[in-house]
Amino acid sequence: MAFLTLNRIKLQENFYYLKKNFEENDISWGVVSKMLCGNRSFLKELIDLGVTEIHDSRISNLAKVKEIASSIQTVYIKPVSKRNIPKMVKYADVSLNSELNTIRWISEEAKKQSKNHKIIIMVETGDLREGVVGDLIVDFYEQIFELPNIEIIGLGTNLNCLNGVMPSSDKLIQLSLYKQIIELKFNKKIPWVSAGTSVTIPLLKTHQLPKGINHFRVGETLYFGVDLFENNIIPGMHGDVFELNAEIIEMQEKSLLSSGTLAANPQGEVMEIDSSLYGRTSFRAILDIGLLDIDPRYLIPKDDKFEILGASSDMLILNLGRNPHEYKVGDLVKFNLKYMGALGIMNSSYVDKVIIN
């Protein structure tokens, strides 16, 4: 059976690297745990690092965090649906919001549960996912800041999550100005400008982050050590906290070309014939993992001597050429993962999850 490993030491080193950098810049931060898909063992590893704030887009995952460590501040990081508000208020201390009616409903529910619920108002800054249009933010705030059982603790934004718009000093300065305008107009303090995500970390490293940005929500860079501006690993961090191991379940020397009448495969693809491959063979390995678990585009082979040919629902096919490393049935093939690949694996109940040192 294929299995995914989490390297405890590399996770710790990535965490402490980020913690040191944020502390040196007087920045608060929370860890986004949604990639762990509620895996209790992995969540426990995260909490044992000393994390005090955990963010997730699934209420059930936040419920597990509260079961493990009730003192951790939990943050729900997508607009909540009306029917899920009671559960969200129960398990999330903070939520990101951009709809007036939703915040009013949250206020009503928080009053029923005798809780104070904290709100970060999300502001649209160009990526066109969730967020209040900037010109409307003052009016928006005015309609909610006195709602019972609601405390507005920040303005926030998301960039690069939908259309790939990158953060810039100008965009983040504008967000900080909205905070200053609201504080002056209403004589209220807004503690956080939560505009930092993994994609914003390079601005911090190059001293281009405006002073007003004082809160980060970090997932991808913690788990993959990645600089999302340069698409490389940040020096001092690890890109292989997670590693996928898949077992070879067939190894045969076969033709490089399929034979017979070609039609669309189950994925809707029609394979093209490369006539230069007629008569040639290679060793092909079948691994015990497939499209049900991961899209092959998100796999990074640790061995550069083979290529991924394709996948069906439950099997991944490799071209090993002349098999220079002499792989055989029963051997494990190792892969690093891109973020979306690890997310798919974590969400698969068919792949074991293992913690290693």
Coordinates of C-alpha atoms in Angstrom, one line a residue:
M1 CA 0.0 0.0 0.0
A2 CA 1.2 3.5 -0.8
F3 CA 1.9 5.7 2.2
L4 CA 2.7 9.4 3.0
T5 CA 5.3 10.3 5.6
L6 CA 5.5 13.5 7.6
N7 CA 9.1 14.3 8.7
R8 CA 8.8 15.6 12.3
I9 CA 12.2 17.2 12.4
K10 CA 11.9 19.0 9.1
L11 CA 8.4 20.3 10.1
Q12 CA 9.9 21.6 13.4
E13 CA 12.8 23.3 11.6
N14 CA 10.5 25.0 9.1
F15 CA 8.2 26.1 12.0
Y16 CA 11.0 27.6 14.0
Y17 CA 12.4 29.4 10.9
L18 CA 9.1 31.1 10.4
K19 CA 8.5 31.8 14.1
K20 CA 11.9 33.5 14.4
N21 CA 11.3 35.7 11.3
F22 CA 7.9 36.8 12.5
E23 CA 9.0 37.5 16.0
E24 CA 11.9 39.7 14.7
N25 CA 9.3 41.7 12.7
D26 CA 6.7 41.9 15.5
I27 CA 4.2 40.0 13.5
S28 CA 1.5 37.7 14.8
W29 CA 0.7 34.6 12.9
G30 CA -1.4 31.4 12.7
V31 CA -0.8 28.1 11.0
V32 CA -3.3 27.0 8.2
S33 CA -4.0 23.3 8.8
K34 CA -6.4 22.6 6.0
M35 CA -3.8 20.5 4.1
L36 CA -3.8 18.0 7.0
C37 CA -7.4 17.3 6.3
G38 CA -8.2 16.7 10.0
N39 CA -5.6 13.9 10.4
R40 CA -5.4 13.7 14.2
S41 CA -1.8 12.5 14.4
F42 CA -0.6 15.2 12.1
L43 CA -2.6 17.9 13.9
K44 CA -1.1 16.8 17.2
E45 CA 2.4 17.2 15.6
L46 CA 1.4 20.8 14.7
I47 CA 0.1 21.6 18.1
D48 CA 3.1 20.1 19.9
L49 CA 5.3 22.7 18.1
G50 CA 3.7 25.3 20.3
V51 CA 1.2 26.7 17.8
T52 CA -1.3 29.0 19.5
E53 CA -3.5 29.8 16.5
I54 CA -4.8 27.4 13.8
H55 CA -6.7 28.3 10.7
D56 CA -8.8 25.9 8.6
S57 CA -11.6 25.9 6.0
R58 CA -13.4 22.9 7.4
I59 CA -15.3 23.2 10.6
S60 CA -14.9 19.5 11.4
N61 CA -11.1 20.0 11.4
L62 CA -11.4 22.9 13.8
A63 CA -13.5 20.7 16.1
K64 CA -10.7 18.2 16.2
V65 CA -8.2 21.0 17.1
K66 CA -10.4 22.0 20.0
E67 CA -10.6 18.4 21.2
I68 CA -6.8 18.1 21.2
A69 CA -6.1 21.6 22.7
S70 CA -9.1 23.7 23.6
S71 CA -6.9 26.8 24.4
I72 CA -5.8 27.2 20.8
Q73 CA -7.4 30.1 18.9
T74 CA -9.3 28.6 15.9
V75 CA -9.9 30.6 12.8
Y76 CA -12.4 29.7 10.1
I77 CA -11.0 31.0 6.8
K78 CA -13.7 31.0 4.2
P79 CA -17.2 32.6 4.1
V80 CA -19.5 30.4 6.2
S81 CA -22.8 29.1 4.8
K82 CA -25.9 30.0 6.8
R83 CA -26.7 26.5 7.8
N84 CA -23.2 26.0 9.2
I85 CA -23.1 29.1 11.4
P86 CA -24.1 27.3 14.6
K87 CA -21.2 24.8 14.2
M88 CA -18.8 27.5 13.1
V89 CA -19.5 29.6 16.2
K90 CA -19.1 26.6 18.4
Y91 CA -15.7 25.6 17.1
A92 CA -14.2 28.8 15.6
D93 CA -13.1 31.7 17.8
V94 CA -12.5 33.9 14.7
S95 CA -13.9 33.9 11.2
L96 CA -13.1 35.7 8.0
N97 CA -16.2 37.5 6.6
S98 CA -17.3 39.7 3.7
E99 CA -21.2 39.5 3.8
L100 CA -23.3 41.8 6.0
N101 CA -26.2 39.4 6.5
T102 CA -23.8 36.6 7.4
I103 CA -22.2 38.6 10.1
R104 CA -25.6 39.5 11.5
W105 CA -26.5 35.8 11.6
I106 CA -23.2 35.1 13.3
S107 CA -24.0 37.8 15.9
E108 CA -27.4 36.2 16.6
E109 CA -25.9 32.7 17.0
A110 CA -23.1 33.9 19.2
K111 CA -25.6 35.6 21.5
K112 CA -27.6 32.2 21.7
Q113 CA -24.3 30.4 22.6
S114 CA -23.3 33.2 25.1
K115 CA -20.0 33.6 23.2
N116 CA -18.1 36.6 21.8
H117 CA -17.1 35.9 18.2
K118 CA -14.2 37.7 16.5
I119 CA -14.4 38.9 12.9
I120 CA -11.8 39.7 10.3
I121 CA -13.4 41.7 7.5
M122 CA -12.0 40.5 4.1
V123 CA -11.3 43.3 1.6
E124 CA -11.1 42.8 -2.2
T125 CA -7.6 43.8 -3.5
G126 CA -7.7 42.5 -7.0
D127 CA -7.6 38.7 -7.0
L128 CA -11.4 38.6 -7.2
R129 CA -12.1 35.9 -4.6
E130 CA -13.8 36.9 -1.4
G131 CA -13.7 40.4 -0.1
V132 CA -15.6 43.7 0.3
V133 CA -14.8 46.3 -2.4
G134 CA -12.5 48.8 -0.9
D135 CA -14.7 51.9 -1.6
L136 CA -17.5 50.3 0.5
I137 CA -15.4 49.2 3.4
V138 CA -16.2 52.2 5.7
D139 CA -20.0 51.8 5.2
F140 CA -19.6 48.0 5.7
Y141 CA -17.8 48.5 9.0
E142 CA -20.4 51.0 10.2
Q143 CA -23.2 48.5 9.8
I144 CA -21.6 45.8 11.9
F145 CA -19.2 47.3 14.5
E146 CA -21.9 47.6 17.2
L147 CA -23.5 44.2 16.6
P148 CA -23.8 42.2 19.9
N149 CA -21.4 39.4 20.6
I150 CA -19.2 40.5 17.7
E151 CA -15.6 41.9 18.0
I152 CA -13.9 43.1 14.8
I153 CA -10.3 42.3 15.2
G154 CA -8.9 42.9 11.7
L155 CA -9.0 43.7 8.1
G156 CA -7.7 41.0 5.8
T157 CA -7.2 40.0 2.2
N158 CA -6.3 37.1 0.0
L159 CA -4.1 37.3 -3.1
N160 CA -2.8 34.7 -5.6
C161 CA -5.5 32.2 -4.6
L162 CA -7.7 32.4 -7.7
N163 CA -6.4 34.5 -10.5
G164 CA -2.7 34.5 -9.5
V165 CA -2.6 38.2 -8.6
M166 CA 0.6 38.7 -6.5
P167 CA 0.9 40.9 -3.4
S168 CA 2.6 44.2 -3.7
S169 CA 3.6 47.0 -1.4
D170 CA 1.0 49.3 -3.0
K171 CA -1.9 46.9 -2.4
L172 CA -0.9 46.2 1.2
I173 CA -0.4 49.9 2.0
Q174 CA -3.9 50.5 0.7
L175 CA -5.3 47.9 3.1
S176 CA -3.4 49.5 6.0
L177 CA -4.9 52.9 5.0
Y178 CA -8.4 51.5 5.3
K179 CA -7.6 50.4 8.8
Q180 CA -6.4 53.9 9.7
I181 CA -9.5 55.6 8.2
I182 CA -11.9 53.3 10.1
E183 CA -10.0 53.9 13.4
L184 CA -10.1 57.6 13.0
K185 CA -13.7 57.8 11.9
F186 CA -15.2 55.5 14.5
N187 CA -12.6 55.9 17.3
K188 CA -12.2 52.1 17.4
K189 CA -9.0 50.0 17.4
I190 CA -8.5 47.3 14.8
P191 CA -5.6 45.2 16.1
W192 CA -4.8 43.2 12.9
V193 CA -4.1 43.8 9.2
S194 CA -4.1 40.2 8.2
A195 CA -2.7 40.4 4.7
G196 CA 0.1 37.9 5.1
T197 CA -0.1 34.5 3.5
S198 CA 2.6 32.2 2.2
V199 CA 2.8 34.2 -1.0
T200 CA 3.5 37.4 1.0
I201 CA 6.5 36.0 2.9
P202 CA 9.1 37.1 0.2
L203 CA 8.0 40.7 0.7
L204 CA 8.9 40.3 4.4
K205 CA 12.3 38.8 3.5
T206 CA 13.1 41.7 1.1
H207 CA 11.9 44.4 3.5
Q208 CA 9.1 45.4 1.1
L209 CA 6.3 44.6 3.6
P210 CA 4.5 47.7 4.8
K211 CA 4.7 48.3 8.5
G212 CA 1.0 48.1 9.0
I213 CA 0.8 44.4 8.0
N214 CA 1.0 42.6 11.3
H215 CA -0.7 39.3 10.9
F216 CA 0.0 36.2 8.7
R217 CA -1.9 33.1 7.9
V218 CA 0.7 30.5 6.7
G219 CA 0.3 27.0 5.3
E220 CA 2.2 26.2 2.1
T221 CA 5.5 27.7 3.1
L222 CA 5.5 25.9 6.5
Y223 CA 4.9 22.5 4.8
F224 CA 7.0 23.0 1.6
G225 CA 9.5 25.8 2.4
V226 CA 8.6 27.5 -0.8
D227 CA 9.2 31.1 -2.0
L228 CA 6.1 31.5 -4.1
F229 CA 7.6 34.5 -6.0
E230 CA 10.6 32.6 -7.2
N231 CA 9.1 29.1 -7.0
N232 CA 12.1 27.7 -5.1
I233 CA 13.0 26.5 -1.6
I234 CA 13.8 29.3 0.9
P235 CA 17.4 28.8 2.1
G236 CA 17.2 27.3 5.6
M237 CA 13.8 25.6 5.0
H238 CA 12.9 22.1 3.8
G239 CA 10.8 21.3 0.7
D240 CA 10.3 17.7 1.7
V241 CA 8.4 17.6 5.0
F242 CA 6.0 15.3 3.2
E243 CA 7.1 12.3 1.0
L244 CA 5.0 9.8 -0.9
N245 CA 6.1 6.2 -1.1
A246 CA 4.3 4.0 -3.7
E247 CA 5.0 0.3 -4.2
I248 CA 5.8 -1.3 -7.6
I249 CA 3.1 -3.9 -8.2
E250 CA 4.1 -4.8 -11.8
M251 CA 7.4 -4.6 -13.7
Q252 CA 7.6 -5.7 -17.3
E253 CA 9.5 -4.8 -20.5
K254 CA 6.8 -3.6 -22.9
S255 CA 6.4 -1.8 -26.2
L256 CA 6.6 2.0 -26.1
L257 CA 3.5 2.2 -28.3
S258 CA 0.0 0.7 -27.6
S259 CA -1.5 -1.4 -30.3
G260 CA -5.0 -1.6 -31.6
T261 CA -7.7 1.0 -32.5
L262 CA -7.4 4.1 -30.3
A263 CA -10.4 5.8 -28.6
A264 CA -10.7 8.1 -25.7
N265 CA -9.6 6.7 -22.3
P266 CA -11.7 7.1 -19.2
Q267 CA -10.1 10.5 -18.6
G268 CA -11.3 11.6 -22.1
E269 CA -7.9 11.6 -23.6
V270 CA -7.0 10.2 -27.0
M271 CA -3.3 9.2 -27.2
E272 CA -1.2 10.3 -30.1
I273 CA 1.0 7.9 -32.0
D274 CA 4.7 8.8 -32.3
S275 CA 5.9 6.7 -35.2
S276 CA 9.5 7.1 -34.1
L277 CA 8.8 4.7 -31.3
Y278 CA 7.8 1.7 -33.4
G279 CA 9.7 -1.4 -32.4
R280 CA 11.1 0.1 -29.3
T281 CA 10.6 -1.2 -25.7
S282 CA 11.3 0.0 -22.2
F283 CA 10.7 -1.2 -18.7
R284 CA 7.4 -0.1 -17.3
A285 CA 6.4 -0.1 -13.7
I286 CA 2.9 0.1 -12.2
L287 CA 2.6 1.7 -8.8
D288 CA -0.2 1.2 -6.3
I289 CA -1.6 4.7 -6.4
G290 CA -3.8 6.4 -9.0
L291 CA -6.0 9.3 -10.0
L292 CA -8.4 8.6 -7.1
D293 CA -5.6 9.7 -4.8
I294 CA -3.6 12.3 -6.7
D295 CA -3.2 14.0 -10.1
P296 CA 0.2 13.0 -11.5
R297 CA 1.0 16.6 -12.3
Y298 CA 1.5 17.3 -8.6
L299 CA 4.1 14.5 -8.2
I300 CA 7.9 15.3 -8.1
P301 CA 9.9 12.1 -8.6
K302 CA 13.0 11.9 -6.4
D303 CA 14.6 9.8 -9.1
D304 CA 15.1 11.7 -12.3
K305 CA 15.8 8.5 -14.3
F306 CA 12.2 7.8 -15.1
E307 CA 9.1 9.6 -16.4
I308 CA 5.4 9.4 -15.4
L309 CA 3.5 8.1 -18.4
G310 CA 0.0 8.4 -17.0
A311 CA -2.5 7.1 -14.5
S312 CA -5.8 5.3 -14.2
S313 CA -8.1 5.5 -11.2
D314 CA -5.9 3.2 -9.0
M315 CA -2.6 2.8 -10.8
L316 CA 0.3 5.1 -11.9
I317 CA 2.5 4.0 -14.8
L318 CA 6.2 4.9 -15.1
N319 CA 8.6 4.5 -18.0
L320 CA 11.9 3.4 -16.4
G321 CA 13.8 3.2 -19.7
R322 CA 16.4 0.5 -19.3
N323 CA 15.8 0.5 -15.6
P324 CA 19.3 1.7 -14.6
H325 CA 18.5 1.5 -10.9
E326 CA 17.2 -2.1 -11.2
Y327 CA 13.8 -1.5 -9.7
K328 CA 11.8 -4.7 -9.0
V329 CA 8.3 -5.6 -7.9
G330 CA 7.9 -4.7 -4.2
D331 CA 10.3 -1.8 -4.3
L332 CA 9.1 1.6 -3.1
V333 CA 9.3 4.6 -5.4
K334 CA 9.6 8.0 -3.6
F335 CA 8.0 11.3 -4.6
N336 CA 8.1 14.8 -3.3
L337 CA 4.8 16.6 -3.7
K338 CA 3.4 19.9 -4.8
Y339 CA 0.8 21.5 -2.4
M340 CA -2.3 20.4 -4.3
G341 CA -0.8 16.9 -4.6
A342 CA -0.3 16.6 -0.8
L343 CA -3.8 17.9 -0.3
G344 CA -5.2 15.2 -2.5
I345 CA -3.2 12.5 -0.7
M346 CA -4.2 13.8 2.7
N347 CA -7.8 13.6 1.7
S348 CA -7.5 10.0 0.5
S349 CA -8.5 7.3 3.0
Y350 CA -6.6 4.8 0.8
V351 CA -3.1 6.1 1.5
D352 CA -1.6 5.5 5.0
K353 CA -0.1 8.5 6.9
V354 CA 3.0 7.9 8.9
I355 CA 5.2 10.2 11.1
I356 CA 8.9 9.8 10.9
N357 CA 11.9 11.4 12.6

